[in-house]
Amino acid sequence: MTDDHGLPFSPSAGLWRPLGLDDVTIEGGFWGERQALNAAAMIPHVEHWLERLGWTGNFDAAAEGRLPADRAGREFSDSEIYKLLEGMAWEVGRTGDADLDVRFAALAARVGAAQEPDGYLNTMFGRPGQRPRYSDLQWGHELYCYGHLIQAGVARARTRGLDDPFVQTVLRAADHVCAQFGPDGDQRVCGHPEVETALAELFRVTGEGRYLDQAQLFLDRRGHGVLGDIELGATYFQDDVPVRDTTVFAGHAVRALYLAAGAVDVAVETKDEELLGAVESATLRTLARRTYLTGGMGAHHEGESFGVDFELPPDRSYSETCAGIASVMLNQRLLLATGDARHADAVERTLYNVVATSPAADGHGFYYTNTLHQRVPGHVVAPDEVSPRAASSLRAPFFAVSCCPTNLTRTFATLAAYVASASDDAVQLHQYAPATVRARLETGAVELAVRTAYPVEGRVEVEVRTAPDGPWNLSLRVPSWAEGATLAVGDAAPEPVGSGYVTVPGPATGTVVTLDLPVAPRWTFPDPRIDAVRGQVAVERGPVVLALESVDLGADVASARVRTDATPREADGRVQVPVTVAGVADADWPYGQAPAATSDEERWVDLVDYHAWAERGPSTMRVWLPVG
C-alpha cells in the first residue's frame, strides 16, 4: 500500500513524481475560481440531475428487487454516479467539507447496497429479466463502469483510507473482475477502455499485484479482434491493432485516450520501455496531426472519432469534453514519465480551451462537444430540459448521455495535481496558478509561494519560502508559444530563456524567481495541409485561444475578413483585430467565376476568449478567420 494521499495518479517510477492535493493548494486565480465553482455549483447541480433522472435510484431499485422495470438511463449510467463520487471524494480531501462528506457517504451506501455477494456491481445486467452478465462486452460498458467505480474508490482510499466502507465495496468489485477475467477466465475486453488505468492505480494504492496483472492482461488482449467487427470497424474499439503497435490514435477518441493512459500506467509500473515509447510516439504524432488548435481531439461526429491526418474541420469539430479530459490525463502521465515539455504544453492548451470551455459561468450548463465554428445562432436550452444529443447549440444543463458534466467534477477537484512535480533533488512547475507548493526532497523540505495573474498576465513570481539544507534545483516550464520569455533570479537582470524547462540551481530561502511570459495577442497560422482552414488565421493570447462572435461583430461571422499585416491589439481589456465585413450577392448557382464582393469599411473588433464564448446569448462564432 502507498501513502500517496491526495493523488489521482501516483506512478512508482518515472522521471518525476506528482505532487497532489496535500502538497499543492491553488489559491484563487483562473483555476481557483473554477474549483470554487465546482464545489459550490457543479457538484450539487450534477447530484440533482442524477437523482432527478433516476440514475442514482437505479441502485435503490437493484437493492430492493425492482429491476429491470424501474431502471432509468443508458447502459452506462452507473458510471456517472461513480464519477460524481470520485469528484466528491477529491473535493472532500481538498477542503474537508463535512456536509459533502456526509452526502458522499450516503450516496456510496446506496451504491454498496446493490452489490451482489460475489462482488458483481451493475444495475443493467445479471438480474431476472435482464441480459446475463457480460453478454454484451461490445456495448454494455460493464468493465468501463467498474473502471470509474475503482477510480472513485482510489480517491476515497487516498483521502480516507482503505478501511472506508466504500473502498471495501470497490475492492470486492475489483476482486470479482480479476476472478472473472483473469488468466484462466473470460479472455475478452470491454468495448470502452477505462478499467485498465483504474486497476493500475488500485495496484498503486493497495500494493496488490493482481490488479496490475489484470490491467496488463486487458491491454495485451486488445487489438486482436476479440470484440468482433461492427459497422464502424474494429478501429472504433481500438481492437484492430495492439497497443504497442499503434502509431497514431484512431477510432473513438475517448476510448483511444483512456486506453493510452492505462498503457502508460502499466508500462511505468512494469518498466516496459517499448510500450511506453510506443504510446509516447503515438501521442506526439496525434498532437502534431490530429489535434485542434484548442487541444480538442475528435474530428468526426460519426463514431465520436479521430479523422485522418490533418482532417480538422472547425465547423464539424466533435472535440468532446471527455476527450479533452482524457488527453490531459494521458499527457500528464507521459510528462511525469519522460519530462518532455510538449506534454505539459498539451495539458495547458487543453485545460484552458476545452476543459474550461465546457461549463457555463454559473456551473449549471455544459458543452459536450466543442465546435470551433458555430454557423447558426444556437437556441437557449430550458434550465429543466435534458438535451437529447451531444451537439447542443448552447450549453445545456444535462444530456441524455451526461459523461462530460460528471467528468468535469472530478477534473476540477484534482487540478492541483497538474501544477507541480518533484524528484529526488528538484521541484518542477508545470502549470501556473497562485498557489502554495510543498515537497520533500532527499535534501530536505521545500515550500514555494507562486504569485501570478496568469493567463491574464504573464508574470509568474516564485518565492522560495523554505529551501532544503542540501543541493536542489527549481525548474519552470516555458511554453512553446512564449517567444521572448525572460527569467530573473532575485535582483539579477532578466535573461532570455527558450521553451522547455529552465532550471535555477539552489535558490535559497527568501529568493524570488520571476518568469515573464509574453502574453500579447498573436496571429496563429495553420499547417497548409489542413484543407479546412487554408487561407485562414487564428488569434491566441498566451495559452488562450480567442474567437470572433457575432455579438461583437454586429453581423454573421461568416462575412468577416481580417488583415494580418497589422498586429492584434489590446484595448480596454479586450483583444481586437482589424475586420471588414464582406458581402456577396446571391446567385442561381454557387460555382463559376469569382463573385463580386463588397466590403464595409475596416474596423477593429473585439474578440472573446474561446472558453467564454456563448455566455452572452445565441451567436455565430469562429476561431479561424478568413484573410482577405
mmCIF file of C-alpha atoms in Angstrom, residues 45-46 48-55 72-74 364-366 368 379-403 405:
data_model
loop_
_atom_site.group_PDB
_atom_site.id
_atom_site.type_symbol
_atom_site.label_atom_id
_atom_site.label_comp_id
_atom_site.label_asym_id
_atom_site.label_seq_id
_atom_site.Cartn_x
_atom_site.Cartn_y
_atom_site.Cartn_z
ATOM 1 C CA HIS A 45 -26.054 20.500 -9.969
ATOM 2 C CA VAL A 46 -24.876 17.065 -11.079
ATOM 3 C CA HIS A 48 -29.591 16.979 -8.538
ATOM 4 C CA TRP A 49 -29.780 15.786 -12.132
ATOM 5 C CA LEU A 50 -28.614 12.252 -11.414
ATOM 6 C CA GLU A 51 -31.288 11.974 -8.733
ATOM 7 C CA ARG A 52 -33.979 13.617 -10.831
ATOM 8 C CA LEU A 53 -33.387 11.369 -13.833
ATOM 9 C CA GLY A 54 -33.453 8.234 -11.684
ATOM 10 C CA TRP A 55 -29.894 7.168 -12.453
ATOM 11 C CA ALA A 72 -33.569 4.583 -15.909
ATOM 12 C CA GLY A 73 -30.855 5.830 -18.221
ATOM 13 C CA ARG A 74 -28.455 4.248 -20.654
ATOM 14 C CA HIS A 364 -25.291 24.976 -14.419
ATOM 15 C CA GLY A 365 -24.716 24.251 -18.096
ATOM 16 C CA PHE A 366 -22.156 22.344 -20.160
ATOM 17 C CA TYR A 368 -20.447 18.061 -24.560
ATOM 18 C CA HIS A 379 -31.176 28.276 -29.128
ATOM 19 C CA VAL A 380 -31.429 28.754 -25.395
ATOM 20 C CA VAL A 381 -31.955 25.439 -23.617
ATOM 21 C CA ALA A 382 -34.536 25.439 -20.855
ATOM 22 C CA PRO A 383 -32.897 25.013 -17.429
ATOM 23 C CA ASP A 384 -35.022 21.922 -16.706
ATOM 24 C CA GLU A 385 -34.592 20.306 -20.141
ATOM 25 C CA VAL A 386 -32.294 17.390 -20.923
ATOM 26 C CA SER A 387 -30.501 17.727 -24.248
ATOM 27 C CA PRO A 388 -31.178 14.582 -26.286
ATOM 28 C CA ARG A 389 -27.990 14.989 -28.302
ATOM 29 C CA ALA A 390 -24.368 15.782 -27.623
ATOM 30 C CA ALA A 391 -24.062 18.691 -30.051
ATOM 31 C CA SER A 392 -26.083 21.304 -28.191
ATOM 32 C CA SER A 393 -26.002 24.772 -29.749
ATOM 33 C CA LEU A 394 -25.660 26.405 -26.333
ATOM 34 C CA ARG A 395 -24.528 24.900 -23.047
ATOM 35 C CA ALA A 396 -27.184 22.512 -21.781
ATOM 36 C CA PRO A 397 -27.996 21.723 -18.147
ATOM 37 C CA PHE A 398 -27.686 17.972 -18.722
ATOM 38 C CA PHE A 399 -27.635 15.401 -21.510
ATOM 39 C CA ALA A 400 -29.244 12.057 -22.209
ATOM 40 C CA VAL A 401 -25.617 10.895 -22.179
ATOM 41 C CA SER A 402 -24.005 13.015 -19.485
ATOM 42 C CA CYS A 403 -20.472 11.693 -19.253
ATOM 43 C CA PRO A 405 -20.533 17.047 -16.619
#
